[in-house]
Short mmCIF file of C-alpha atoms and ligand atoms in Angstrom, two decimals:
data_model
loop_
_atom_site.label_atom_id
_atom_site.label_comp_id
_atom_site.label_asym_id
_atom_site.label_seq_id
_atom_site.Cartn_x
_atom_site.Cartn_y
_atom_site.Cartn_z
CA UNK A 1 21.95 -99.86 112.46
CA UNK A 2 19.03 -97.51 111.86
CA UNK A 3 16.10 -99.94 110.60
CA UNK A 4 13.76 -96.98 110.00
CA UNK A 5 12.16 -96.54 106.56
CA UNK A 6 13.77 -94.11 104.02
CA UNK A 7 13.03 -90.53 104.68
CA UNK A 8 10.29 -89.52 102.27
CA UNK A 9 8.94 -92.54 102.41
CA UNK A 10 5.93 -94.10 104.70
CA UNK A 11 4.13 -97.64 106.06
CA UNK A 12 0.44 -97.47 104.18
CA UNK A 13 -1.66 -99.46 106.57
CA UNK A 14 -4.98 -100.35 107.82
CA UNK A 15 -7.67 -97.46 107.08
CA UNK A 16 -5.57 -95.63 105.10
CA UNK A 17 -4.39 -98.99 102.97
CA UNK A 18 -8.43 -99.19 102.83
CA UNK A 19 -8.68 -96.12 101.22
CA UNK A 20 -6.24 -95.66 98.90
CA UNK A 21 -7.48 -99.08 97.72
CA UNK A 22 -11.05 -97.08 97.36
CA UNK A 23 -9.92 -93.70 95.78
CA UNK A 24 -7.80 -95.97 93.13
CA UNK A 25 -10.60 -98.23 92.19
CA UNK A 26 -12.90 -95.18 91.72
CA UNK A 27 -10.64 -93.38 89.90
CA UNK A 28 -9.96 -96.54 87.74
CA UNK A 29 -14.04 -97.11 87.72
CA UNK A 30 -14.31 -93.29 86.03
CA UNK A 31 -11.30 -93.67 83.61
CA UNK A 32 -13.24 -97.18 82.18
CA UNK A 33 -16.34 -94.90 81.64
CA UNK A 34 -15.05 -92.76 79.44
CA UNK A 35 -13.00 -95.83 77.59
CA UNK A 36 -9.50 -96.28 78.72
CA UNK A 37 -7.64 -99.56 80.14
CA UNK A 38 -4.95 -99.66 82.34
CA UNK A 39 -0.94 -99.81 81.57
CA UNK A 40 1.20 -100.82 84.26
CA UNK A 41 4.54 -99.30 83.28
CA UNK A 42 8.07 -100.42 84.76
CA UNK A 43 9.03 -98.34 87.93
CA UNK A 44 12.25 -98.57 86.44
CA UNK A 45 13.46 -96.81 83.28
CA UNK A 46 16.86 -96.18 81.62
CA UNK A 47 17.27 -92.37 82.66
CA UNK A 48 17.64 -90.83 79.31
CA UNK A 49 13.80 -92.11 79.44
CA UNK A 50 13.33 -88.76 81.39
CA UNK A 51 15.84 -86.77 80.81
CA UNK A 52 16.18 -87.53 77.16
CA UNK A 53 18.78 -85.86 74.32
CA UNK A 54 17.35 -81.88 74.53
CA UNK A 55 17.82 -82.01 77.97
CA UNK A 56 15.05 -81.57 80.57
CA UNK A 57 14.80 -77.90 82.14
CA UNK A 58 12.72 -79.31 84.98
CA UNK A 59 13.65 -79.21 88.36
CA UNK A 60 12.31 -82.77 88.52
CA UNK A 61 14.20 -83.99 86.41
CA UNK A 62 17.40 -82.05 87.15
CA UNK A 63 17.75 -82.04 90.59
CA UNK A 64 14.59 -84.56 92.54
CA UNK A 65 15.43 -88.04 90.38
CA UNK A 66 16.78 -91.25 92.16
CA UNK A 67 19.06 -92.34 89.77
CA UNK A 68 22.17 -94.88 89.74
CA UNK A 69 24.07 -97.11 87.69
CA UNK A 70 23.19 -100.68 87.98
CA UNK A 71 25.05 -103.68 87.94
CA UNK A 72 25.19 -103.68 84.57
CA UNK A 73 27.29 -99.82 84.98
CA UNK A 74 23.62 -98.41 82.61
CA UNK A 75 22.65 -95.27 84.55
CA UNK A 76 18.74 -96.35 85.81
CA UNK A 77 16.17 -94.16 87.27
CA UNK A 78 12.94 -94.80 89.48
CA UNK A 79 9.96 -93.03 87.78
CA UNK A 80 9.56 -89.10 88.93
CA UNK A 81 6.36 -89.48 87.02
CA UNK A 82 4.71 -91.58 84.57
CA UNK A 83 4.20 -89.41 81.48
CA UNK A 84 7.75 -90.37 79.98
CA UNK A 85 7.48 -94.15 80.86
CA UNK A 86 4.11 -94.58 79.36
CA UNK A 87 4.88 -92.94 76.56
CA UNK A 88 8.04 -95.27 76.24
CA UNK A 89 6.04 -98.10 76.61
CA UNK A 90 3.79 -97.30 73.99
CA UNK A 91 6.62 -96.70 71.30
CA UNK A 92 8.43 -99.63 72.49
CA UNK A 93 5.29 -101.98 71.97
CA UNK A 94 4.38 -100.13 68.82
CA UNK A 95 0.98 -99.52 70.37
CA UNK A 96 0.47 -96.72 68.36
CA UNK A 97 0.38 -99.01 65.40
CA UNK A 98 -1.84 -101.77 66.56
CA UNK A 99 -4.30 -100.17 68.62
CA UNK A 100 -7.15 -98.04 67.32
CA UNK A 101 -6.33 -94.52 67.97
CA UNK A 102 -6.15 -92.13 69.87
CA UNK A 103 -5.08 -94.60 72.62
CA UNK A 104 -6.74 -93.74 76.34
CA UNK A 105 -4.47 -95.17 78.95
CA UNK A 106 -4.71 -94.99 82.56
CA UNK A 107 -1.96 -95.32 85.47
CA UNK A 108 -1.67 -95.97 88.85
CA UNK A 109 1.23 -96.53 91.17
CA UNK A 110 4.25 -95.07 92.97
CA UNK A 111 6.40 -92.09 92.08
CA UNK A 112 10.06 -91.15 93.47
CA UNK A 113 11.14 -87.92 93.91
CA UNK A 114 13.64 -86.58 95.97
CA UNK A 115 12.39 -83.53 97.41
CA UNK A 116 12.69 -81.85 100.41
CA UNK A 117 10.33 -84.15 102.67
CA UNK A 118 7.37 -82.02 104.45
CA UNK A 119 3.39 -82.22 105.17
CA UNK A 120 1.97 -83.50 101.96
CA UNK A 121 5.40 -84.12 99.90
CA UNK A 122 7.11 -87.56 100.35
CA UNK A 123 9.74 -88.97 98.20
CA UNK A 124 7.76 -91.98 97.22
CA UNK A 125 4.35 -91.02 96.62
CA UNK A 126 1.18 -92.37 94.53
CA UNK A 127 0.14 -91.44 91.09
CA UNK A 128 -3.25 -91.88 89.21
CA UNK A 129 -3.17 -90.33 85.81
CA UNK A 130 -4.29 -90.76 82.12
CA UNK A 131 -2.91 -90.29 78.88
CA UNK A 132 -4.62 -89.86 75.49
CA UNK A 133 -2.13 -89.86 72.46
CA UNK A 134 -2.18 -89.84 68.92
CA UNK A 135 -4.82 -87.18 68.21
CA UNK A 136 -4.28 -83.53 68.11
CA UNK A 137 -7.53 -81.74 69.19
CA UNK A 138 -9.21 -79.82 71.68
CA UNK A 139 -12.17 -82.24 72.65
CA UNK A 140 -9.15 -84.81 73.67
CA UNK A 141 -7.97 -81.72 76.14
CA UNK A 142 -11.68 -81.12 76.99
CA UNK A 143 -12.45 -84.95 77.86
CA UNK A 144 -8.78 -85.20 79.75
CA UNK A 145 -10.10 -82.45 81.90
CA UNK A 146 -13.58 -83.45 82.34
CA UNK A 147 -12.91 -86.68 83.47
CA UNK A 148 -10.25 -85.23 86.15
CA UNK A 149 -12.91 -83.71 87.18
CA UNK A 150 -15.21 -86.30 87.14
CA UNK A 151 -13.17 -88.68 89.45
CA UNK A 152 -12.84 -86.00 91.86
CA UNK A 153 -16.69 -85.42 91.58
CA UNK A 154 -16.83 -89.31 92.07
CA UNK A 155 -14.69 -89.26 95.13
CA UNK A 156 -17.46 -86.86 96.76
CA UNK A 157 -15.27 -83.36 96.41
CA UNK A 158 -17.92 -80.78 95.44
CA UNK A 159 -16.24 -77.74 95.44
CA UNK A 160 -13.54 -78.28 92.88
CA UNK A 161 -11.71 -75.33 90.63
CA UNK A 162 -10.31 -75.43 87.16
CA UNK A 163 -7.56 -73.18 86.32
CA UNK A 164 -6.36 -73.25 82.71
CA UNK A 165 -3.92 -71.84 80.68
CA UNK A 166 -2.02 -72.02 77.68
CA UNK A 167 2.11 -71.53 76.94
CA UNK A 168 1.37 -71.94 73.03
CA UNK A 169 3.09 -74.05 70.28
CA UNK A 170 6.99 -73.95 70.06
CA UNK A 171 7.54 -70.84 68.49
CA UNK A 172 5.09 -68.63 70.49
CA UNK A 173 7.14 -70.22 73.60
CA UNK A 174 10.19 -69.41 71.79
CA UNK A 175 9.23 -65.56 71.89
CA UNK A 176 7.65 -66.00 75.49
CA UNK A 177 11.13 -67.50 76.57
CA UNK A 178 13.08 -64.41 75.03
CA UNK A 179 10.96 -61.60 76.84
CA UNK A 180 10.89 -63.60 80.21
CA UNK A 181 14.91 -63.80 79.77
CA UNK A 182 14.77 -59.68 78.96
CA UNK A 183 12.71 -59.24 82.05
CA UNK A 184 14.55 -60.79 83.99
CA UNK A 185 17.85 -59.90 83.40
CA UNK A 186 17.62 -56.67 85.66
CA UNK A 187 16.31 -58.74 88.33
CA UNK A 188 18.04 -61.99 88.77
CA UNK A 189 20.96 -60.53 91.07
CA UNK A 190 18.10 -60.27 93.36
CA UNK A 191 16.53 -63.75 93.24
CA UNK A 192 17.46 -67.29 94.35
CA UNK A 193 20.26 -69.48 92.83
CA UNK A 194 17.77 -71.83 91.33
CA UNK A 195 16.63 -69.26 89.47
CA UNK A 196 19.77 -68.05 87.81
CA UNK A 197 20.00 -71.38 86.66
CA UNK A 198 16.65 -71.45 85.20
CA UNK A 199 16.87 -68.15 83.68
CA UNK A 200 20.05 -69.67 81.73
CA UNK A 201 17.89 -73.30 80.83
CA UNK A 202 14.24 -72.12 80.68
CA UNK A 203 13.07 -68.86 82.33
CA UNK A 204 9.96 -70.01 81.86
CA UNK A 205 10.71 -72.16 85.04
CA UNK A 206 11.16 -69.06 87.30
CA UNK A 207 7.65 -68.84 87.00
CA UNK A 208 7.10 -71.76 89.11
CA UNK A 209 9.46 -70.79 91.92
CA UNK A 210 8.37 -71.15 95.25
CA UNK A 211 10.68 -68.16 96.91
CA UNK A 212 8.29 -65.38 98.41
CA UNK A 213 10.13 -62.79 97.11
CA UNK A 214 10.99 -64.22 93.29
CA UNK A 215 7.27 -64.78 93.23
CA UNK A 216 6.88 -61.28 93.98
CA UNK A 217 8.79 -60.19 91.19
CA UNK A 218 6.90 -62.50 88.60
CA UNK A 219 4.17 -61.00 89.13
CA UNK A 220 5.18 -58.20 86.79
CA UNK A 221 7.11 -60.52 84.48
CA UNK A 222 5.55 -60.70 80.50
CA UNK A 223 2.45 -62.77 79.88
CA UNK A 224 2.26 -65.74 77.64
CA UNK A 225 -0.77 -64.72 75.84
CA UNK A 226 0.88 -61.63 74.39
CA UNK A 227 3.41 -64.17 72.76
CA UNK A 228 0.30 -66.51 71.33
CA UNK A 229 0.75 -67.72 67.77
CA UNK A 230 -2.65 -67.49 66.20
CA UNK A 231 -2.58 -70.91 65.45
CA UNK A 232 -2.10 -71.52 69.77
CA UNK A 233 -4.68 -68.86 70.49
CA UNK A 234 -7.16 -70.06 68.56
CA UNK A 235 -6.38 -73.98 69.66
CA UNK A 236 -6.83 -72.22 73.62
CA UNK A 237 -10.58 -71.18 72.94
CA UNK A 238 -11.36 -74.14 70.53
CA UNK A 239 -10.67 -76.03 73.88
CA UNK A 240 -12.18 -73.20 76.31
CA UNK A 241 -15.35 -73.50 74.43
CA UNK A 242 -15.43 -76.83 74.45
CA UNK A 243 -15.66 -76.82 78.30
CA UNK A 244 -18.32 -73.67 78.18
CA UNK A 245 -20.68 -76.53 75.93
CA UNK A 246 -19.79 -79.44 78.89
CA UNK A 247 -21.11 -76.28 81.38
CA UNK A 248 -17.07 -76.78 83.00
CA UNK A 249 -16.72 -73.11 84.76
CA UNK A 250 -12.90 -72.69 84.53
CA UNK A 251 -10.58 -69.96 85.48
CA UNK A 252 -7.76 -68.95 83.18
CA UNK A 253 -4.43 -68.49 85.30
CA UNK A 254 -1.45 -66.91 82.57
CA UNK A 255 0.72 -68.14 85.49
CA UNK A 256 0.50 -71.73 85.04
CA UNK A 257 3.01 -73.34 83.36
CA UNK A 258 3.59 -76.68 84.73
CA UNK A 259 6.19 -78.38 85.67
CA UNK A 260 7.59 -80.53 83.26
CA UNK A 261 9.35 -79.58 79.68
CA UNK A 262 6.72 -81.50 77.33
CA UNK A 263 3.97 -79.51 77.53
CA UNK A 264 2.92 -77.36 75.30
CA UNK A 265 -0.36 -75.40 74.46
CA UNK A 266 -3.02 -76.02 77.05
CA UNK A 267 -2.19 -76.77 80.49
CA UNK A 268 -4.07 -76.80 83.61
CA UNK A 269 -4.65 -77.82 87.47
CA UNK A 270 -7.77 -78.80 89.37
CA UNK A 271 -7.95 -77.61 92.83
CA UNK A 272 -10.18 -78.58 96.02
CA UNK A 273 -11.56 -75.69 97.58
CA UNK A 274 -13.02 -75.49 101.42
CA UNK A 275 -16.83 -74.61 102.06
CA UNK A 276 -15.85 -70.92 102.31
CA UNK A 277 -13.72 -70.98 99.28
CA UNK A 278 -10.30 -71.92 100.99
CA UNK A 279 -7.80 -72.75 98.01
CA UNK A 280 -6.59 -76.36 99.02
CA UNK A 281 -4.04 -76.28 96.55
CA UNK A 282 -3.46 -78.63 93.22
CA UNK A 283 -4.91 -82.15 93.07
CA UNK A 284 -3.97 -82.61 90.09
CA UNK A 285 -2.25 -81.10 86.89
CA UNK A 286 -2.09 -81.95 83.15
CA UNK A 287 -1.79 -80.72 79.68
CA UNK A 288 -1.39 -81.17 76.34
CA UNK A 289 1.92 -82.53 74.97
CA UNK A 290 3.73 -83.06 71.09
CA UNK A 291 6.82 -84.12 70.51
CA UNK A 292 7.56 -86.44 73.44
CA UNK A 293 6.66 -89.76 71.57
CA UNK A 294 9.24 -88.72 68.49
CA UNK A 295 11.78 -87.64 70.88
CA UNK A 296 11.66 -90.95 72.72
CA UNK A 297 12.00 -93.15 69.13
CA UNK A 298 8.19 -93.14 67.88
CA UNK A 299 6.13 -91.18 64.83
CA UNK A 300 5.47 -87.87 65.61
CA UNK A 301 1.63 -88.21 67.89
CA UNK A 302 0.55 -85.22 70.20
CA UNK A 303 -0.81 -86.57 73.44
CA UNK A 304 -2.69 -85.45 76.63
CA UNK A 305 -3.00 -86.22 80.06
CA UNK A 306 -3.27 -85.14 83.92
CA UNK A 307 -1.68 -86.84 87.03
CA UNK A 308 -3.51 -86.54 90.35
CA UNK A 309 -1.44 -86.86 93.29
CA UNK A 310 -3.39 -89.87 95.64
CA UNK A 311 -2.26 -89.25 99.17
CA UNK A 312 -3.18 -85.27 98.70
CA UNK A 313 -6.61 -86.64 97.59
CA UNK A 314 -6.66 -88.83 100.89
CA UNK A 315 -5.71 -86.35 103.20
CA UNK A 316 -8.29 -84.08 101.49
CA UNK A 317 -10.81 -86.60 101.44
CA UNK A 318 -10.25 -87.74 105.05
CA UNK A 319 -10.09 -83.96 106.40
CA UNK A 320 -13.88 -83.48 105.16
CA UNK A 321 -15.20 -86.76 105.91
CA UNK A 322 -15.59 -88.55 102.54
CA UNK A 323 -13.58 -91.43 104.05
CA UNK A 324 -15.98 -92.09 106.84
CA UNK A 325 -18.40 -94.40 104.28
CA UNK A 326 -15.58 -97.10 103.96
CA UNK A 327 -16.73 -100.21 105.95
CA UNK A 328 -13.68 -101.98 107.42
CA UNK A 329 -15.03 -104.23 110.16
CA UNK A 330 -15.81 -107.77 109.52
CA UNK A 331 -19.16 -109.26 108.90
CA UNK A 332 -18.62 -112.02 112.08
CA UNK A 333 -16.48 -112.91 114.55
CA UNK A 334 -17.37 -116.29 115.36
CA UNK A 335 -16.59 -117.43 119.08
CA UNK A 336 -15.73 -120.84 120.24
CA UNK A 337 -17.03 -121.61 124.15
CA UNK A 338 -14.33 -123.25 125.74
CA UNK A 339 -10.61 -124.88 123.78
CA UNK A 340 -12.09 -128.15 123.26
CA UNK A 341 -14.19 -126.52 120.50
CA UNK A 342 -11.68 -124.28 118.90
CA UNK A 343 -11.20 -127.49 115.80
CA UNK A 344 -14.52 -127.50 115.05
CA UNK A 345 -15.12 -123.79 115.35
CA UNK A 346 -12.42 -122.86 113.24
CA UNK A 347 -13.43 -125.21 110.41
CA UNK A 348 -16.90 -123.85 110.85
CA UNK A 349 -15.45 -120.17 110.32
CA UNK A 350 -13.94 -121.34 106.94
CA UNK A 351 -17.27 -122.34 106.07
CA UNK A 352 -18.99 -119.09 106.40
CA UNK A 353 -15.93 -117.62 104.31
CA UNK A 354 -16.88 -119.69 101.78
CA UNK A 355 -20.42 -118.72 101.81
CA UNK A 356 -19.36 -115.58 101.51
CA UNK A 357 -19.03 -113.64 104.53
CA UNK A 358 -16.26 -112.04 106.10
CA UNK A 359 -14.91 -113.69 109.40
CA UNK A 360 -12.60 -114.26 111.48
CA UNK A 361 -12.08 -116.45 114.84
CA UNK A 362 -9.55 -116.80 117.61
CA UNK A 363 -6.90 -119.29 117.15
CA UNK A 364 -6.23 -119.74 120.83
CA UNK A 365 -9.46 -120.27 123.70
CA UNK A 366 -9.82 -116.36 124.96
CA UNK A 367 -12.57 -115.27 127.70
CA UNK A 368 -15.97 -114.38 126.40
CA UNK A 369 -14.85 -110.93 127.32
CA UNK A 370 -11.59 -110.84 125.35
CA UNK A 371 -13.26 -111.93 122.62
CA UNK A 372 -16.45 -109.37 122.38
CA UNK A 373 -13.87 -107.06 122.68
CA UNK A 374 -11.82 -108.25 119.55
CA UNK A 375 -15.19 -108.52 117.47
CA UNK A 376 -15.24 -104.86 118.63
CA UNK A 377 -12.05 -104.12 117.35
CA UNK A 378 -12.56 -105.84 114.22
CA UNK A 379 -15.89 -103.80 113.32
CA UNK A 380 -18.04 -107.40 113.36
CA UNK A 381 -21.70 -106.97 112.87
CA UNK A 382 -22.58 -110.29 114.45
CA UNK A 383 -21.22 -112.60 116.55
CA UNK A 384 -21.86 -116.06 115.97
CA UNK A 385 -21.51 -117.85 119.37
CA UNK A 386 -21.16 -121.67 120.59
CA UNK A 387 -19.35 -123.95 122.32
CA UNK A 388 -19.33 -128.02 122.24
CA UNK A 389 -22.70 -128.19 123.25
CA UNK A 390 -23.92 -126.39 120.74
CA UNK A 391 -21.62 -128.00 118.32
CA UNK A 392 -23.43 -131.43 119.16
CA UNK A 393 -27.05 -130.10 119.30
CA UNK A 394 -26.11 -128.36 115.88
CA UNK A 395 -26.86 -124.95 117.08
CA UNK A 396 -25.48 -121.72 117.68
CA UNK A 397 -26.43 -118.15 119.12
CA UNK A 398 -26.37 -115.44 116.43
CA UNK A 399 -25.66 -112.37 118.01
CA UNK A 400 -26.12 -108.76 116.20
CA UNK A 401 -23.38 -106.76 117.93
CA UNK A 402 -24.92 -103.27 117.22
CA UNK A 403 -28.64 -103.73 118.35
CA UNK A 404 -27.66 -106.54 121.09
CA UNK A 405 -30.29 -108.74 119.84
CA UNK A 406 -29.74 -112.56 119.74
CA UNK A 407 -31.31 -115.54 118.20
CA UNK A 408 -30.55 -119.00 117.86
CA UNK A 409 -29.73 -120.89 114.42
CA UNK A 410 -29.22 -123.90 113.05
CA UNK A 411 -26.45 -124.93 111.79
CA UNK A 412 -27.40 -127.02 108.92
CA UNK A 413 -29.31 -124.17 107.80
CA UNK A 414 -26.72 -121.68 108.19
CA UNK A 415 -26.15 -120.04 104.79
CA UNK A 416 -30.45 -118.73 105.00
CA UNK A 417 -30.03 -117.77 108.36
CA UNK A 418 -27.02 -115.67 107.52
CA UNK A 419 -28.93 -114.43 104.81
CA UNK A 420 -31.78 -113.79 106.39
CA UNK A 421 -30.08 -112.31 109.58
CA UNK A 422 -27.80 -109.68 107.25
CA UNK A 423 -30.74 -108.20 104.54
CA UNK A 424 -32.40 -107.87 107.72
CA UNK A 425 -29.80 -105.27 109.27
CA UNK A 426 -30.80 -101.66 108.62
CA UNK A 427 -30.04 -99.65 105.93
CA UNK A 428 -29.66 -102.85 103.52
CA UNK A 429 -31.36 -102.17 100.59
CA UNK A 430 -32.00 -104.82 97.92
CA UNK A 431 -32.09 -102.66 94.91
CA UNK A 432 -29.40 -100.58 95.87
CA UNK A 433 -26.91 -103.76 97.21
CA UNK A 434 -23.56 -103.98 95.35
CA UNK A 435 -21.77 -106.21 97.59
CA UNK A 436 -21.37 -109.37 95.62
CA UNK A 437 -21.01 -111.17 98.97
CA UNK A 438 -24.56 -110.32 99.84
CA UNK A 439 -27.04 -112.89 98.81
CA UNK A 440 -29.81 -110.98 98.75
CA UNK A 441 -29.68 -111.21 94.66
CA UNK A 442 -29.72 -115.10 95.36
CA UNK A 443 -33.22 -114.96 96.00
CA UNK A 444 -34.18 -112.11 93.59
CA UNK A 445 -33.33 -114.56 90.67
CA UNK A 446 -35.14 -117.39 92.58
CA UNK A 447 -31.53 -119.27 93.54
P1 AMP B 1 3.24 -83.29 88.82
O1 AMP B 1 3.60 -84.64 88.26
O2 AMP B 1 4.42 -82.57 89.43
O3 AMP B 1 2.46 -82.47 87.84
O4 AMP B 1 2.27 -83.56 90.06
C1 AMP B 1 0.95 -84.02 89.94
C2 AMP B 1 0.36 -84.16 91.32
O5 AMP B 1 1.12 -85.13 92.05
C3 AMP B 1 0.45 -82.89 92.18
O6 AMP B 1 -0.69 -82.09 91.99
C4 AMP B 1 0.52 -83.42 93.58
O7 AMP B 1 -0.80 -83.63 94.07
C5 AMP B 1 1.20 -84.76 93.43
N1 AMP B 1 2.62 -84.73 93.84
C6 AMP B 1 3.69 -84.27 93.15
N2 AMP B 1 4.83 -84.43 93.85
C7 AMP B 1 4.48 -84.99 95.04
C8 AMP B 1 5.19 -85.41 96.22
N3 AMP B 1 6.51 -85.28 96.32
N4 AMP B 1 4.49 -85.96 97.24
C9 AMP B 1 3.15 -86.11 97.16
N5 AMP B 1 2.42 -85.74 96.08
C10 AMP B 1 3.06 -85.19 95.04
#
């Protein structure tokens, strides 16, 4: 019996639990500034919930979703993204009826997708997105995209890219499709089975292919904008100015069509570049979308919205350092001299937890050694030190683990001289303190 865990799919643990727990609340911190809430969708969804009546052309959905039939013998899938499911949810709460529109919704959670697994790719991987429906208009595209690029901002990536594009209203698509399939034609003996089967279900798919050689011969293939409705063309630089007034430098890529069959009109990816201009590849991707919420059962509501792709930000974020900030070490470690103090210790530790303070003790008598090495370990900033001596003079040594210094305290005064002992630890700054454990407000407000 193999025990290990599903290909595709990995443990999320210490630091890196830490900061996907960081880039998510960020992310969730920007999305509130610009005025959406969260939905927390099912990871579960009947699978014509993706792959609906017309028939998804998507390799996502054709070939990448986990789906089976449940107990119940009703064909289930787990999410391959959120778009569909949130879009679900809000016709099957009728939120489009109750809520003042357009609705802003934000996501965050796990996606399944069974792709080939390799550096960057998994089969479960994490989400954050938003989604703006029920109003058809470039400054809802030009706020989607300026707050993708906010977050990223937020997360400390300063050399970001915007590529745009549009693939135009139905009918301009509908022309696109025709001249891609004439292109083509000539060609396909040449290319890869996927794309025969995309030239037969959406050509404009082929596009997307990842085959050296098919991307070769897209290159030449016809450009969307010479298939633009006025009515799309116009709706592109509506949005395109839009971004010049927000001073959002873009560039317009007539390869980009995304991924998924509901898009329509504008589309777009942010990328991370390196210092020297290094293309890191797509953080995230969004676009505008109409039609989805009438396919799936609700009034007819366009909608927009962008899905970032969190471990790509992590690794990204971790490769240049923006990670390093994120404190994960304790505040004490609090040491008990000898067992018969270990009770009394380890009720003391709970008190300090409940003044506020991280901490953590051993539950079994170690050597002053062991444990200076486990405050180590943990990251503590102080070590508060005493045995049953101490316990019965109602003392104990207070020792800052960075700078080596050490005073003694008194116990019945121990919440000020924690206080007094942590605003006093460089780089703590009154006005600039957010941690809601420190006190140092306490005494701004005269508590
Ligand atoms: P998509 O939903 O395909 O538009 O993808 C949006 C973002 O999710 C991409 O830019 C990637 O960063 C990320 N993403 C998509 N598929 C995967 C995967 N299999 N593993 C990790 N990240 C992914």
């Amino acid at each position: 019996m193999d025990y290990s865990p599903v290909k595709g799919t990995h443990d999320v643990y210490g630091k890196d639990a830490s900061a996907m727990e960081y880039i998510s609340s960020v992310l969730k911190a920007t999305a509130e500034l610009y005025s959406y809430q969260e939905i927390i969708p099912p990871m579960l969804e009947y699978t014509e919930v993706f792959s609906r009546g017309t028939g998804e052309s998507s390799d996502i959905v054709r070939k990448e979703m986990y789906t089976f039939m449940d107990k119940g013998d009703r064909s289930v899938t787990m999410r391959p993204e959120f778009t569909a499911g949130v879009v679900r949810a809000v016709v099957s709460n009728k939120l489009y009826a109750n809520e003042d529109m357009p609705l802003k919704l934000y996501y965050c959670g796990p996606a399944f997708r069974y792709e080939r697994p390799q550096l960057g790719r998994y089969r479960q991987f994490n989400q954050f997105g938003v989604e703006e429906i029920g109003l058809d208009s470039a400054r809802a595209d030009a706020e989607c995209i300026i707050m993708a690029i906010q977050g990223l901002s937020m997360l400390g990536f300063d050399k970001l890219s915007l590529k745009i594009n549009t693939i135009g209203d139905e009918d301009s698509r509908k022309k696109y499709k025709d001249a891609l399939r004439a292109y083509f034609a000539s060609k396909i003996d040449e290319m890869c089975d996927d794309c025969h089967e995309r030239l037969k279900l959406n050509p404009m798919r082929i596009l997307d292919c990842k085959v050296d050689h098919d991307q070769e011969i897209a290159k030449n293939a016809p450009k969307m904008k010479d298939y633009l409705s006025e009515a799309s063309d116009k709706r592109f630089y509506e949005t395109l100015s839009i971004l010049n007034d927000l001073g959002v430098d873009y560039e317009i890529d007539d390869g980009l069509v995304r991924g998924l069959d509901y898009y329509s009109e504008v589309v777009f990816e942010v990328h991370a570049l390196s210092k020297d201009g290094k293309d890191y590849g797509a953080l995230l991707g969004g676009g505008h979308y109409s039609g989805l919420l009438k396919e799936l059962g609700g009034p007819d509501l366009a909608g927009v919205g962008y899905a970032m792709g969190m471990e790509r930000v992590q690794s990204l974020m971790s490769d240049n350092g923006l990670l390093d900030h994120l404190e994960t070490g304790i505040d004490l470690y609090v040491m008990p001299v000898g067992e018969e103090s270990l009770n009394d210790v380890f009720v003391l530790t709970e008190q300090v937890r409940q003044l506020g303070y991280s901490a953590d003790t051993p539950l079994a008598a170690l050597k002053m050694g062991a444990m200076f090495k486990k405050a180590e370990k943990k990251g503590a900033k102080f070590a508060l030190i005493l045995g049953q001596d101490e316990l019965e003079k109602g003392i104990a040594q207070l020792k800052n683990l960075a700078s080596k210094e050490q005073k003694e305290i008194k116990l019945d005064h121990l919440e000020e001289e924690l206080d007094a002992a942590f605003e006093a630890l460089p780089g703590h700054d009154e006005d600039d303190c957010h941690d809601e454990a420190c006190h140092c407000h306490d005494h701004e407000e005269g508590k």
